[in-house]
mmCIF file of C-alpha atoms and ligand atoms in Angstrom:
data_model
loop_
_atom_site.group_PDB
_atom_site.id
_atom_site.type_symbol
_atom_site.label_atom_id
_atom_site.label_comp_id
_atom_site.label_asym_id
_atom_site.label_seq_id
_atom_site.Cartn_x
_atom_site.Cartn_y
_atom_site.Cartn_z
ATOM 1 C CA UNK A 13 141.464 -9.276 145.248
ATOM 2 C CA UNK A 14 140.724 -6.887 148.022
ATOM 3 C CA UNK A 15 141.399 -3.131 147.210
ATOM 4 C CA UNK A 16 144.781 -2.353 148.293
ATOM 5 C CA UNK A 17 143.685 0.819 149.776
ATOM 6 C CA UNK A 18 146.787 0.841 152.333
ATOM 7 C CA UNK A 19 149.296 1.421 148.937
ATOM 8 C CA UNK A 20 147.252 4.943 148.442
ATOM 9 C CA UNK A 21 147.671 8.071 150.231
ATOM 10 C CA UNK A 22 145.201 9.096 152.579
ATOM 11 C CA UNK A 23 145.257 12.809 151.161
ATOM 12 C CA UNK A 24 144.381 10.973 147.771
ATOM 13 C CA UNK A 25 141.604 8.366 149.092
ATOM 14 C CA UNK A 26 140.010 11.233 150.396
ATOM 15 C CA UNK A 27 140.164 13.405 147.041
ATOM 16 C CA UNK A 28 137.022 14.496 145.155
ATOM 17 C CA UNK A 29 137.681 14.629 141.564
ATOM 18 C CA UNK A 30 136.719 17.429 139.046
ATOM 19 C CA UNK A 31 133.288 16.448 137.537
ATOM 20 C CA UNK A 32 133.206 17.213 133.772
ATOM 21 C CA UNK A 33 130.081 17.923 131.682
ATOM 22 C CA UNK A 34 128.852 15.115 130.038
ATOM 23 C CA UNK A 35 130.097 13.534 127.138
ATOM 24 C CA UNK A 36 126.883 11.898 125.724
ATOM 25 C CA UNK A 37 127.018 8.556 123.498
ATOM 26 C CA UNK A 38 123.747 9.575 121.764
ATOM 27 C CA UNK A 39 124.682 11.412 119.113
ATOM 28 C CA UNK A 40 121.657 12.626 118.353
ATOM 29 C CA UNK A 41 121.482 14.977 121.408
ATOM 30 C CA UNK A 42 122.771 18.987 120.447
ATOM 31 C CA UNK A 43 125.376 19.071 122.852
ATOM 32 C CA UNK A 44 125.434 22.411 124.658
ATOM 33 C CA UNK A 45 126.732 21.699 127.700
ATOM 34 C CA UNK A 46 130.348 22.174 127.991
ATOM 35 C CA UNK A 47 131.040 25.444 126.102
ATOM 36 C CA UNK A 48 132.731 23.651 123.032
ATOM 37 C CA UNK A 49 132.438 25.616 119.752
ATOM 38 C CA UNK A 50 129.811 24.702 116.961
ATOM 39 C CA UNK A 51 131.687 25.181 114.110
ATOM 40 C CA UNK A 52 134.928 22.644 113.843
ATOM 41 C CA UNK A 53 138.451 23.444 112.686
ATOM 42 C CA UNK A 54 138.899 25.006 109.468
ATOM 43 C CA UNK A 55 139.552 22.976 106.210
ATOM 44 C CA UNK A 56 143.525 24.283 106.418
ATOM 45 C CA UNK A 57 143.631 23.018 110.172
ATOM 46 C CA UNK A 58 142.510 19.558 109.314
ATOM 47 C CA UNK A 59 144.591 19.062 106.232
ATOM 48 C CA UNK A 60 147.514 20.333 108.443
ATOM 49 C CA UNK A 61 146.700 16.826 110.828
ATOM 50 C CA UNK A 62 146.146 14.893 108.425
ATOM 51 C CA UNK A 63 149.260 15.322 106.502
ATOM 52 C CA UNK A 64 151.384 15.094 109.612
ATOM 53 C CA UNK A 65 149.492 11.568 110.463
ATOM 54 C CA UNK A 66 152.466 9.673 108.993
ATOM 55 C CA UNK A 67 156.440 8.043 110.446
ATOM 56 C CA UNK A 68 156.412 11.005 112.367
ATOM 57 C CA UNK A 69 154.712 9.521 114.726
ATOM 58 C CA UNK A 70 157.188 7.349 116.018
ATOM 59 C CA UNK A 71 158.872 10.449 117.212
ATOM 60 C CA UNK A 72 158.722 12.602 119.893
ATOM 61 C CA UNK A 73 156.935 16.051 119.529
ATOM 62 C CA UNK A 74 158.545 19.469 120.174
ATOM 63 C CA UNK A 75 159.545 19.378 124.062
ATOM 64 C CA UNK A 76 158.700 22.806 124.764
ATOM 65 C CA UNK A 77 156.504 23.417 121.608
ATOM 66 C CA UNK A 78 158.871 25.795 120.273
ATOM 67 C CA UNK A 79 157.189 26.702 116.808
ATOM 68 C CA UNK A 80 154.095 27.037 118.631
ATOM 69 C CA UNK A 81 155.005 29.524 121.177
ATOM 70 C CA UNK A 82 157.123 31.388 118.280
ATOM 71 C CA UNK A 83 153.493 31.933 116.309
ATOM 72 C CA UNK A 84 151.498 32.691 120.117
ATOM 73 C CA UNK A 85 154.671 35.246 120.840
ATOM 74 C CA UNK A 86 153.703 37.032 117.490
ATOM 75 C CA UNK A 87 150.601 36.652 118.074
ATOM 76 C CA UNK A 88 150.863 38.497 121.106
ATOM 77 C CA UNK A 89 153.618 40.975 120.470
ATOM 78 C CA UNK A 90 155.867 39.215 122.730
ATOM 79 C CA UNK A 91 158.839 36.900 123.236
ATOM 80 C CA UNK A 92 158.294 33.376 123.150
ATOM 81 C CA UNK A 93 159.992 33.386 126.346
ATOM 82 C CA UNK A 94 156.596 34.785 128.411
ATOM 83 C CA UNK A 95 154.626 31.711 126.785
ATOM 84 C CA UNK A 96 154.254 27.960 127.748
ATOM 85 C CA UNK A 97 151.870 26.102 126.285
ATOM 86 C CA UNK A 98 150.140 22.763 128.239
ATOM 87 C CA UNK A 99 148.105 20.041 127.501
ATOM 88 C CA UNK A 100 145.197 22.167 127.678
ATOM 89 C CA UNK A 101 145.033 25.361 129.917
ATOM 90 C CA UNK A 102 143.945 23.044 132.662
ATOM 91 C CA UNK A 103 147.585 21.568 132.823
ATOM 92 C CA UNK A 104 149.142 24.879 133.181
ATOM 93 C CA UNK A 105 146.529 25.935 136.023
ATOM 94 C CA UNK A 106 147.241 22.855 138.196
ATOM 95 C CA UNK A 107 151.504 23.802 137.167
ATOM 96 C CA UNK A 108 150.641 27.147 138.565
ATOM 97 C CA UNK A 109 149.111 25.901 141.817
ATOM 98 C CA UNK A 110 152.223 23.312 142.059
ATOM 99 C CA UNK A 111 155.085 26.279 141.512
ATOM 100 C CA UNK A 112 153.465 29.363 143.470
ATOM 101 C CA UNK A 113 151.673 27.614 146.273
ATOM 102 C CA UNK A 114 152.941 25.546 149.531
ATOM 103 C CA UNK A 115 150.982 22.909 150.724
ATOM 104 C CA UNK A 116 149.238 23.592 153.140
ATOM 105 C CA UNK A 117 150.927 23.069 156.721
ATOM 106 C CA UNK A 118 150.527 24.098 160.191
ATOM 107 C CA UNK A 119 153.712 25.824 160.218
ATOM 108 C CA UNK A 120 154.556 28.485 158.020
ATOM 109 C CA UNK A 121 152.779 31.580 156.442
ATOM 110 C CA UNK A 122 148.883 30.511 155.848
ATOM 111 C CA UNK A 123 148.801 32.734 152.938
ATOM 112 C CA UNK A 124 151.584 31.509 151.168
ATOM 113 C CA UNK A 125 149.475 27.920 151.310
ATOM 114 C CA UNK A 126 146.374 29.999 149.648
ATOM 115 C CA UNK A 127 144.630 30.014 146.659
ATOM 116 C CA UNK A 128 142.156 32.032 146.245
ATOM 117 C CA UNK A 129 139.357 32.781 143.842
ATOM 118 C CA UNK A 130 135.843 33.902 143.503
ATOM 119 C CA UNK A 131 132.868 31.849 143.801
ATOM 120 C CA UNK A 132 130.819 31.083 141.696
ATOM 121 C CA UNK A 133 133.663 30.583 138.593
ATOM 122 C CA UNK A 134 135.567 27.526 137.318
ATOM 123 C CA UNK A 135 134.914 24.846 139.371
ATOM 124 C CA UNK A 136 138.391 23.305 138.277
ATOM 125 C CA UNK A 137 140.033 25.633 141.100
ATOM 126 C CA UNK A 138 138.719 24.068 144.316
ATOM 127 C CA UNK A 139 139.843 20.706 143.068
ATOM 128 C CA UNK A 140 143.392 21.912 141.938
ATOM 129 C CA UNK A 141 143.604 22.904 145.660
ATOM 130 C CA UNK A 142 142.705 19.944 147.458
ATOM 131 C CA UNK A 143 144.863 17.910 145.009
ATOM 132 C CA UNK A 144 148.025 19.855 146.179
ATOM 133 C CA UNK A 145 147.260 19.439 149.653
ATOM 134 C CA UNK A 146 146.511 23.664 149.420
ATOM 135 C CA UNK A 147 144.359 25.825 151.535
ATOM 136 C CA UNK A 148 141.774 27.893 149.594
ATOM 137 C CA UNK A 149 139.818 30.771 149.727
ATOM 138 C CA UNK A 150 136.598 31.660 148.417
ATOM 139 C CA UNK A 151 135.313 34.817 147.618
ATOM 140 C CA UNK A 152 131.605 35.569 146.547
ATOM 141 C CA UNK A 153 131.116 37.806 143.913
ATOM 142 C CA UNK A 154 128.126 40.061 143.931
ATOM 143 C CA UNK A 155 124.479 39.052 143.204
ATOM 144 C CA UNK A 156 125.113 39.844 139.514
ATOM 145 C CA UNK A 157 128.258 37.982 139.280
ATOM 146 C CA UNK A 158 130.430 40.943 139.635
ATOM 147 C CA UNK A 159 133.490 41.689 141.301
ATOM 148 C CA UNK A 160 133.384 43.331 144.628
ATOM 149 C CA UNK A 161 134.733 46.817 144.819
ATOM 150 C CA UNK A 162 137.926 46.910 146.067
ATOM 151 C CA UNK A 163 136.642 48.467 149.335
ATOM 152 C CA UNK A 164 134.461 45.600 150.106
ATOM 153 C CA UNK A 165 136.597 43.179 148.960
ATOM 154 C CA UNK A 166 138.819 42.957 152.459
ATOM 155 C CA UNK A 167 134.975 43.183 153.940
ATOM 156 C CA UNK A 168 134.463 39.240 152.143
ATOM 157 C CA UNK A 169 137.799 38.173 153.478
ATOM 158 C CA UNK A 170 139.862 38.795 150.223
ATOM 159 C CA UNK A 171 143.477 37.916 151.094
ATOM 160 C CA UNK A 172 146.178 40.419 149.824
ATOM 161 C CA UNK A 173 148.870 37.966 150.175
ATOM 162 C CA UNK A 174 147.344 34.700 149.229
ATOM 163 C CA UNK A 175 150.135 32.715 146.914
ATOM 164 C CA UNK A 176 148.026 32.458 144.021
ATOM 165 C CA UNK A 177 144.649 33.948 142.572
ATOM 166 C CA UNK A 178 142.608 32.588 140.015
ATOM 167 C CA UNK A 179 140.100 35.302 137.854
ATOM 168 C CA UNK A 180 137.717 34.053 135.602
ATOM 169 C CA UNK A 181 137.301 36.775 133.113
ATOM 170 C CA UNK A 182 134.901 36.877 131.479
ATOM 171 C CA UNK A 183 133.160 34.420 134.045
ATOM 172 C CA UNK A 184 132.319 30.896 133.929
ATOM 173 C CA UNK A 185 129.678 30.000 134.329
ATOM 174 C CA UNK A 186 127.539 32.916 134.102
ATOM 175 C CA UNK A 187 129.365 34.796 131.187
ATOM 176 C CA UNK A 188 129.655 38.111 133.133
ATOM 177 C CA UNK A 189 133.023 40.556 131.251
ATOM 178 C CA UNK A 190 134.993 42.412 133.356
ATOM 179 C CA UNK A 191 136.879 45.669 132.305
ATOM 180 C CA UNK A 192 140.850 45.942 131.972
ATOM 181 C CA UNK A 193 140.378 48.923 133.962
ATOM 182 C CA UNK A 194 138.636 47.073 136.953
ATOM 183 C CA UNK A 195 140.765 44.004 136.902
ATOM 184 C CA UNK A 196 144.011 46.311 136.775
ATOM 185 C CA UNK A 197 142.497 47.563 140.098
ATOM 186 C CA UNK A 198 142.192 43.865 141.648
ATOM 187 C CA UNK A 199 145.615 43.067 140.500
ATOM 188 C CA UNK A 200 146.775 46.394 142.317
ATOM 189 C CA UNK A 201 145.232 44.761 145.601
ATOM 190 C CA UNK A 202 147.129 41.555 145.301
ATOM 191 C CA UNK A 203 150.788 40.579 145.781
ATOM 192 C CA UNK A 204 150.498 36.683 144.950
ATOM 193 C CA UNK A 205 150.913 35.389 141.117
ATOM 194 C CA UNK A 206 147.110 36.431 139.914
ATOM 195 C CA UNK A 207 146.527 34.224 136.705
ATOM 196 C CA UNK A 208 143.516 36.092 134.560
ATOM 197 C CA UNK A 209 141.672 32.915 133.183
ATOM 198 C CA UNK A 210 140.930 34.223 129.549
ATOM 199 C CA UNK A 211 139.272 30.813 128.471
ATOM 200 C CA UNK A 212 136.593 32.673 126.347
ATOM 201 C CA UNK A 213 138.480 36.234 125.533
ATOM 202 C CA UNK A 214 137.915 35.748 122.074
ATOM 203 C CA UNK A 215 133.999 36.146 122.564
ATOM 204 C CA UNK A 216 134.548 39.478 124.460
ATOM 205 C CA UNK A 217 134.675 42.734 123.484
ATOM 206 C CA UNK A 218 137.783 43.280 125.106
ATOM 207 C CA UNK A 219 140.933 41.267 126.996
ATOM 208 C CA UNK A 220 143.435 42.358 129.535
ATOM 209 C CA UNK A 221 146.656 40.456 127.940
ATOM 210 C CA UNK A 222 147.979 44.050 128.173
ATOM 211 C CA UNK A 223 148.208 43.832 132.460
ATOM 212 C CA UNK A 224 151.060 41.444 131.761
ATOM 213 C CA UNK A 225 152.740 44.248 130.630
ATOM 214 C CA UNK A 226 151.774 46.299 133.520
ATOM 215 C CA UNK A 227 152.529 43.737 136.513
ATOM 216 C CA UNK A 228 155.116 41.600 137.296
ATOM 217 C CA UNK A 229 152.607 39.124 139.263
ATOM 218 C CA UNK A 230 149.760 38.713 136.463
ATOM 219 C CA UNK A 231 149.881 35.789 134.048
ATOM 220 C CA UNK A 232 146.991 35.501 131.391
ATOM 221 C CA UNK A 233 145.539 32.041 130.481
ATOM 222 C CA UNK A 234 144.239 31.318 126.858
ATOM 223 C CA UNK A 235 142.830 27.917 125.406
ATOM 224 C CA UNK A 236 142.688 26.712 121.581
ATOM 225 C CA UNK A 237 139.405 24.707 123.184
ATOM 226 C CA UNK A 238 136.825 27.146 122.780
ATOM 227 C CA UNK A 239 137.168 30.112 120.231
ATOM 228 C CA UNK A 240 139.705 27.936 118.158
ATOM 229 C CA UNK A 241 137.851 24.798 118.292
ATOM 230 C CA UNK A 242 140.290 22.594 119.119
ATOM 231 C CA UNK A 243 138.968 20.890 122.632
ATOM 232 C CA UNK A 244 139.857 17.473 121.424
ATOM 233 C CA UNK A 245 143.472 18.399 120.794
ATOM 234 C CA UNK A 246 143.969 19.350 124.216
ATOM 235 C CA UNK A 247 146.123 22.906 123.781
ATOM 236 C CA UNK A 248 146.108 25.399 126.193
ATOM 237 C CA UNK A 249 148.833 28.805 127.244
ATOM 238 C CA UNK A 250 150.157 31.095 129.602
ATOM 239 C CA UNK A 251 151.295 34.340 128.727
ATOM 240 C CA UNK A 252 153.322 36.551 131.907
ATOM 241 C CA UNK A 253 156.491 37.627 133.143
ATOM 242 C CA UNK A 254 159.499 35.141 132.322
ATOM 243 C CA UNK A 255 160.128 34.333 135.418
ATOM 244 C CA UNK A 256 157.085 33.016 136.199
ATOM 245 C CA UNK A 257 156.897 31.372 133.156
ATOM 246 C CA UNK A 258 160.533 29.741 133.386
ATOM 247 C CA UNK A 259 159.615 28.308 136.900
ATOM 248 C CA UNK A 260 156.398 26.516 135.317
ATOM 249 C CA UNK A 261 158.782 25.102 132.477
ATOM 250 C CA UNK A 262 160.733 23.430 135.409
ATOM 251 C CA UNK A 263 157.820 21.819 136.578
ATOM 252 C CA UNK A 264 155.792 20.099 133.095
ATOM 253 C CA UNK A 265 156.358 17.000 131.579
ATOM 254 C CA UNK A 266 159.277 17.095 129.203
ATOM 255 C CA UNK A 267 156.853 16.511 126.032
ATOM 256 C CA UNK A 268 153.651 17.728 127.606
ATOM 257 C CA UNK A 269 151.885 18.661 124.489
ATOM 258 C CA UNK A 270 151.104 15.926 122.104
ATOM 259 C CA UNK A 271 152.426 16.460 118.447
ATOM 260 C CA UNK A 272 149.413 16.593 116.686
ATOM 261 C CA UNK A 273 147.863 19.469 118.968
ATOM 262 C CA UNK A 274 150.870 21.364 118.180
ATOM 263 C CA UNK A 275 150.531 21.309 114.623
ATOM 264 C CA UNK A 276 146.659 21.990 114.558
ATOM 265 C CA UNK A 277 146.896 24.450 117.174
ATOM 266 C CA UNK A 278 149.890 26.352 114.825
ATOM 267 C CA UNK A 279 147.965 25.622 111.606
ATOM 268 C CA UNK A 280 145.171 27.353 113.255
ATOM 269 C CA UNK A 281 147.052 30.642 113.789
ATOM 270 C CA UNK A 282 148.009 30.760 110.314
ATOM 271 C CA UNK A 283 144.342 30.771 109.409
ATOM 272 C CA UNK A 284 142.723 33.113 112.012
ATOM 273 C CA UNK A 285 140.307 35.174 109.992
ATOM 274 C CA UNK A 286 138.194 31.565 109.002
ATOM 275 C CA UNK A 287 138.117 31.812 112.909
ATOM 276 C CA UNK A 288 137.076 35.229 113.629
ATOM 277 C CA UNK A 289 133.897 34.997 111.545
ATOM 278 C CA UNK A 290 132.850 31.650 113.295
ATOM 279 C CA UNK A 291 133.357 34.142 116.377
ATOM 280 C CA UNK A 292 131.105 36.810 115.500
ATOM 281 C CA UNK A 293 128.463 34.306 113.804
ATOM 282 C CA UNK A 294 128.691 32.796 117.849
ATOM 283 C CA UNK A 295 128.656 36.247 119.116
ATOM 284 C CA UNK A 296 125.434 37.240 116.877
ATOM 285 C CA UNK A 297 123.735 34.087 117.507
ATOM 286 C CA UNK A 298 124.355 34.529 121.604
ATOM 287 C CA UNK A 299 122.818 37.935 121.301
ATOM 288 C CA UNK A 300 119.712 36.518 119.504
ATOM 289 C CA UNK A 301 119.388 33.748 122.000
ATOM 290 C CA UNK A 302 119.187 36.046 125.007
ATOM 291 C CA UNK A 303 116.624 38.282 123.470
ATOM 292 C CA UNK A 304 114.424 35.205 122.566
ATOM 293 C CA UNK A 305 115.119 33.819 126.397
ATOM 294 C CA UNK A 306 113.921 37.018 127.990
ATOM 295 C CA UNK A 307 111.469 37.545 125.683
ATOM 296 C CA UNK A 308 110.145 34.327 127.157
ATOM 297 C CA UNK A 309 110.388 35.614 130.671
ATOM 298 C CA UNK A 310 114.060 34.179 131.312
ATOM 299 C CA UNK A 311 116.445 35.963 133.116
ATOM 300 C CA UNK A 312 119.740 35.695 131.270
ATOM 301 C CA UNK A 313 123.050 37.058 132.548
ATOM 302 C CA UNK A 314 124.963 39.629 129.945
ATOM 303 C CA UNK A 315 127.704 37.541 128.384
ATOM 304 C CA UNK A 316 130.520 38.062 126.493
ATOM 305 C CA UNK A 317 131.569 34.120 126.147
ATOM 306 C CA UNK A 318 130.044 31.207 124.052
ATOM 307 C CA UNK A 319 127.076 30.812 126.471
ATOM 308 C CA UNK A 320 124.505 31.869 128.289
ATOM 309 C CA UNK A 321 123.579 31.493 131.956
ATOM 310 C CA UNK A 322 119.625 31.402 132.149
ATOM 311 C CA UNK A 323 117.082 31.079 134.766
ATOM 312 C CA UNK A 324 113.736 29.964 133.534
ATOM 313 C CA UNK A 325 110.649 32.046 134.471
ATOM 314 C CA UNK A 326 109.054 32.223 137.959
ATOM 315 C CA UNK A 327 107.034 29.754 138.918
ATOM 316 C CA UNK A 328 108.020 27.331 135.630
ATOM 317 C CA UNK A 329 109.480 24.803 137.504
ATOM 318 C CA UNK A 330 112.937 24.949 139.080
ATOM 319 C CA UNK A 331 116.751 24.340 136.847
ATOM 320 C CA UNK A 332 117.148 20.925 137.397
ATOM 321 C CA UNK A 333 113.772 19.978 136.383
ATOM 322 C CA UNK A 334 113.857 22.163 133.061
ATOM 323 C CA UNK A 335 117.224 20.601 132.552
ATOM 324 C CA UNK A 336 115.725 17.062 132.155
ATOM 325 C CA UNK A 337 112.880 18.101 130.195
ATOM 326 C CA UNK A 338 115.363 19.794 128.252
ATOM 327 C CA UNK A 339 117.410 16.370 127.631
ATOM 328 C CA UNK A 340 113.924 14.518 127.177
ATOM 329 C CA UNK A 341 113.372 16.865 123.882
ATOM 330 C CA UNK A 342 117.405 16.252 122.476
ATOM 331 C CA UNK A 343 119.326 19.184 124.190
ATOM 332 C CA UNK A 344 121.574 18.739 126.403
ATOM 333 C CA UNK A 345 122.936 21.907 128.598
ATOM 334 C CA UNK A 346 124.151 22.138 131.985
ATOM 335 C CA UNK A 347 122.889 22.810 135.541
ATOM 336 C CA UNK A 348 125.158 23.559 138.409
ATOM 337 C CA UNK A 349 124.182 23.061 142.063
ATOM 338 C CA UNK A 350 126.181 25.955 143.474
ATOM 339 C CA UNK A 351 123.917 28.513 145.341
ATOM 340 C CA UNK A 352 124.891 31.282 143.399
ATOM 341 C CA UNK A 353 123.601 29.337 140.110
ATOM 342 C CA UNK A 354 121.345 26.490 140.993
ATOM 343 C CA UNK A 355 118.379 28.497 139.538
ATOM 344 C CA UNK A 356 120.098 28.914 136.456
ATOM 345 C CA UNK A 357 121.069 26.516 133.201
ATOM 346 C CA UNK A 358 124.004 27.307 131.217
ATOM 347 C CA UNK A 359 123.258 26.754 127.704
ATOM 348 C CA UNK A 360 126.309 26.630 125.296
ATOM 349 C CA UNK A 361 125.893 28.769 121.960
ATOM 350 C CA UNK A 362 125.647 26.235 119.114
ATOM 351 C CA UNK A 363 124.417 26.536 115.410
ATOM 352 C CA UNK A 364 121.497 29.015 114.174
ATOM 353 C CA UNK A 365 119.415 25.882 113.938
ATOM 354 C CA UNK A 366 120.637 24.417 117.418
ATOM 355 C CA UNK A 367 119.941 27.692 119.042
ATOM 356 C CA UNK A 368 116.482 28.286 117.421
ATOM 357 C CA UNK A 369 115.531 24.493 118.378
ATOM 358 C CA UNK A 370 116.382 26.051 122.311
ATOM 359 C CA UNK A 371 114.193 28.939 122.108
ATOM 360 C CA UNK A 372 111.513 26.373 120.363
ATOM 361 C CA UNK A 373 111.674 23.741 122.986
ATOM 362 C CA UNK A 374 111.867 26.546 125.773
ATOM 363 C CA UNK A 375 108.454 27.889 124.185
ATOM 364 C CA UNK A 376 107.145 24.848 123.916
ATOM 365 C CA UNK A 377 108.083 23.488 127.770
ATOM 366 C CA UNK A 378 106.297 26.564 129.168
ATOM 367 C CA UNK A 379 103.253 26.390 127.221
ATOM 368 C CA UNK A 380 103.124 23.194 128.542
ATOM 369 C CA UNK A 381 103.339 24.340 132.379
ATOM 370 C CA UNK A 382 101.281 26.986 131.586
ATOM 371 C CA UNK A 383 98.953 24.877 130.345
ATOM 372 C CA UNK A 384 99.230 22.392 133.545
ATOM 373 C CA UNK A 385 98.739 25.063 136.022
ATOM 374 C CA UNK A 386 95.520 25.877 134.571
ATOM 375 C CA UNK A 387 93.962 22.596 134.902
HETATM 376 C C1 LIG B 403 136.982 29.253 132.905
HETATM 377 C C2 LIG B 403 137.799 28.034 132.014
HETATM 378 N N1 LIG B 403 139.244 28.201 132.096
HETATM 379 C C3 LIG B 403 139.751 26.464 131.942
HETATM 380 C C4 LIG B 403 139.110 25.716 130.853
HETATM 381 C C5 LIG B 403 140.020 24.525 130.609
HETATM 382 O O1 LIG B 403 140.070 24.584 129.204
HETATM 383 P P1 LIG B 403 140.969 23.626 128.821
HETATM 384 O O2 LIG B 403 142.012 22.969 129.405
HETATM 385 O O3 LIG B 403 140.296 22.897 127.621
HETATM 386 O O4 LIG B 403 142.047 24.580 128.187
HETATM 387 C C6 LIG B 403 137.833 25.885 130.883
HETATM 388 C C7 LIG B 403 137.363 24.847 130.214
HETATM 389 O O5 LIG B 403 135.811 24.699 130.316
HETATM 390 C C8 LIG B 403 137.133 26.903 131.494
HETATM 391 O O6 LIG B 403 135.790 26.961 131.279
#
């Protein structure tokens, strides 16, 4: 049968979907490409999920994830009314787009139709803007992935009245952190809703949750995917001013978070010490791998996340070639083609054994390349 493109909105026909990191079939590959946690959920969490696999599966889960929202609120010392849980934080970022941004039209206020974010940052943001038919404003970070100082922001085209700002902090894909004082100044420059996307905050020495108390236009986004080892379950949440959170509740699907996900996330919050120890190990390993790669001549961006952005040594081949050679050697890392990051590899922190393998392979590849140049 010929495809019925005439049934699909022209706008949708031209959309480029988000490119997720590869989920390889080969279980022998060391998978360091999507910033998953090398440590699994705690035994207590696994037990809670297994115990919930019973006759309950025929019932709908809690529509607003209330028991989980109460636990998140207790963790962050706020009210459950300040919390919305999503099918991963990705869902909530999409809801924010729909709630706060007008689709682009020749009439109306352009800034009300604009989503603003720094580049490089999370590559989902432009996709969300495109899906919604919104305008997007990309503002480059500095060469070292810093937020330009307030005086420079205007020069770079930063819009004080964009309807929605996404700020990845710590930044992805660089891992660079921003101080709360710096983020506070940034929030003061904008009037639109500002989502501080803290997907990796638990690996950083500081987070910006306190800014939710200070501003009525600031939301913090968190996920159970990274520090809490639950990518598979798809649970994320926003903490923000009640009026903004209630607007998002109006848009979400009736049962947007699956029941086992709610149970897994709730059990996680009952077992935090176990996870804090894993986070400590990841941070320790991050610092160690960074040092080892630097000793080999890589340029490594100081990271406050569970990954490193590292540029291979000069004259050792381009990052794309390194990516392929790592893969042939059994390690999957991520390479992005954007101008600011194309010379780098993004390497998720794995177990100590996996990280050791990364530096061993890097040393071996480097030696082979140096040999190759001599002959
Ligand atoms: C910066 C950032 N934000 C949000 C997410 C989405 O996380 P999830 O949808 O798994 O909660 C990711 C995932 O990699 C991310 O890197």
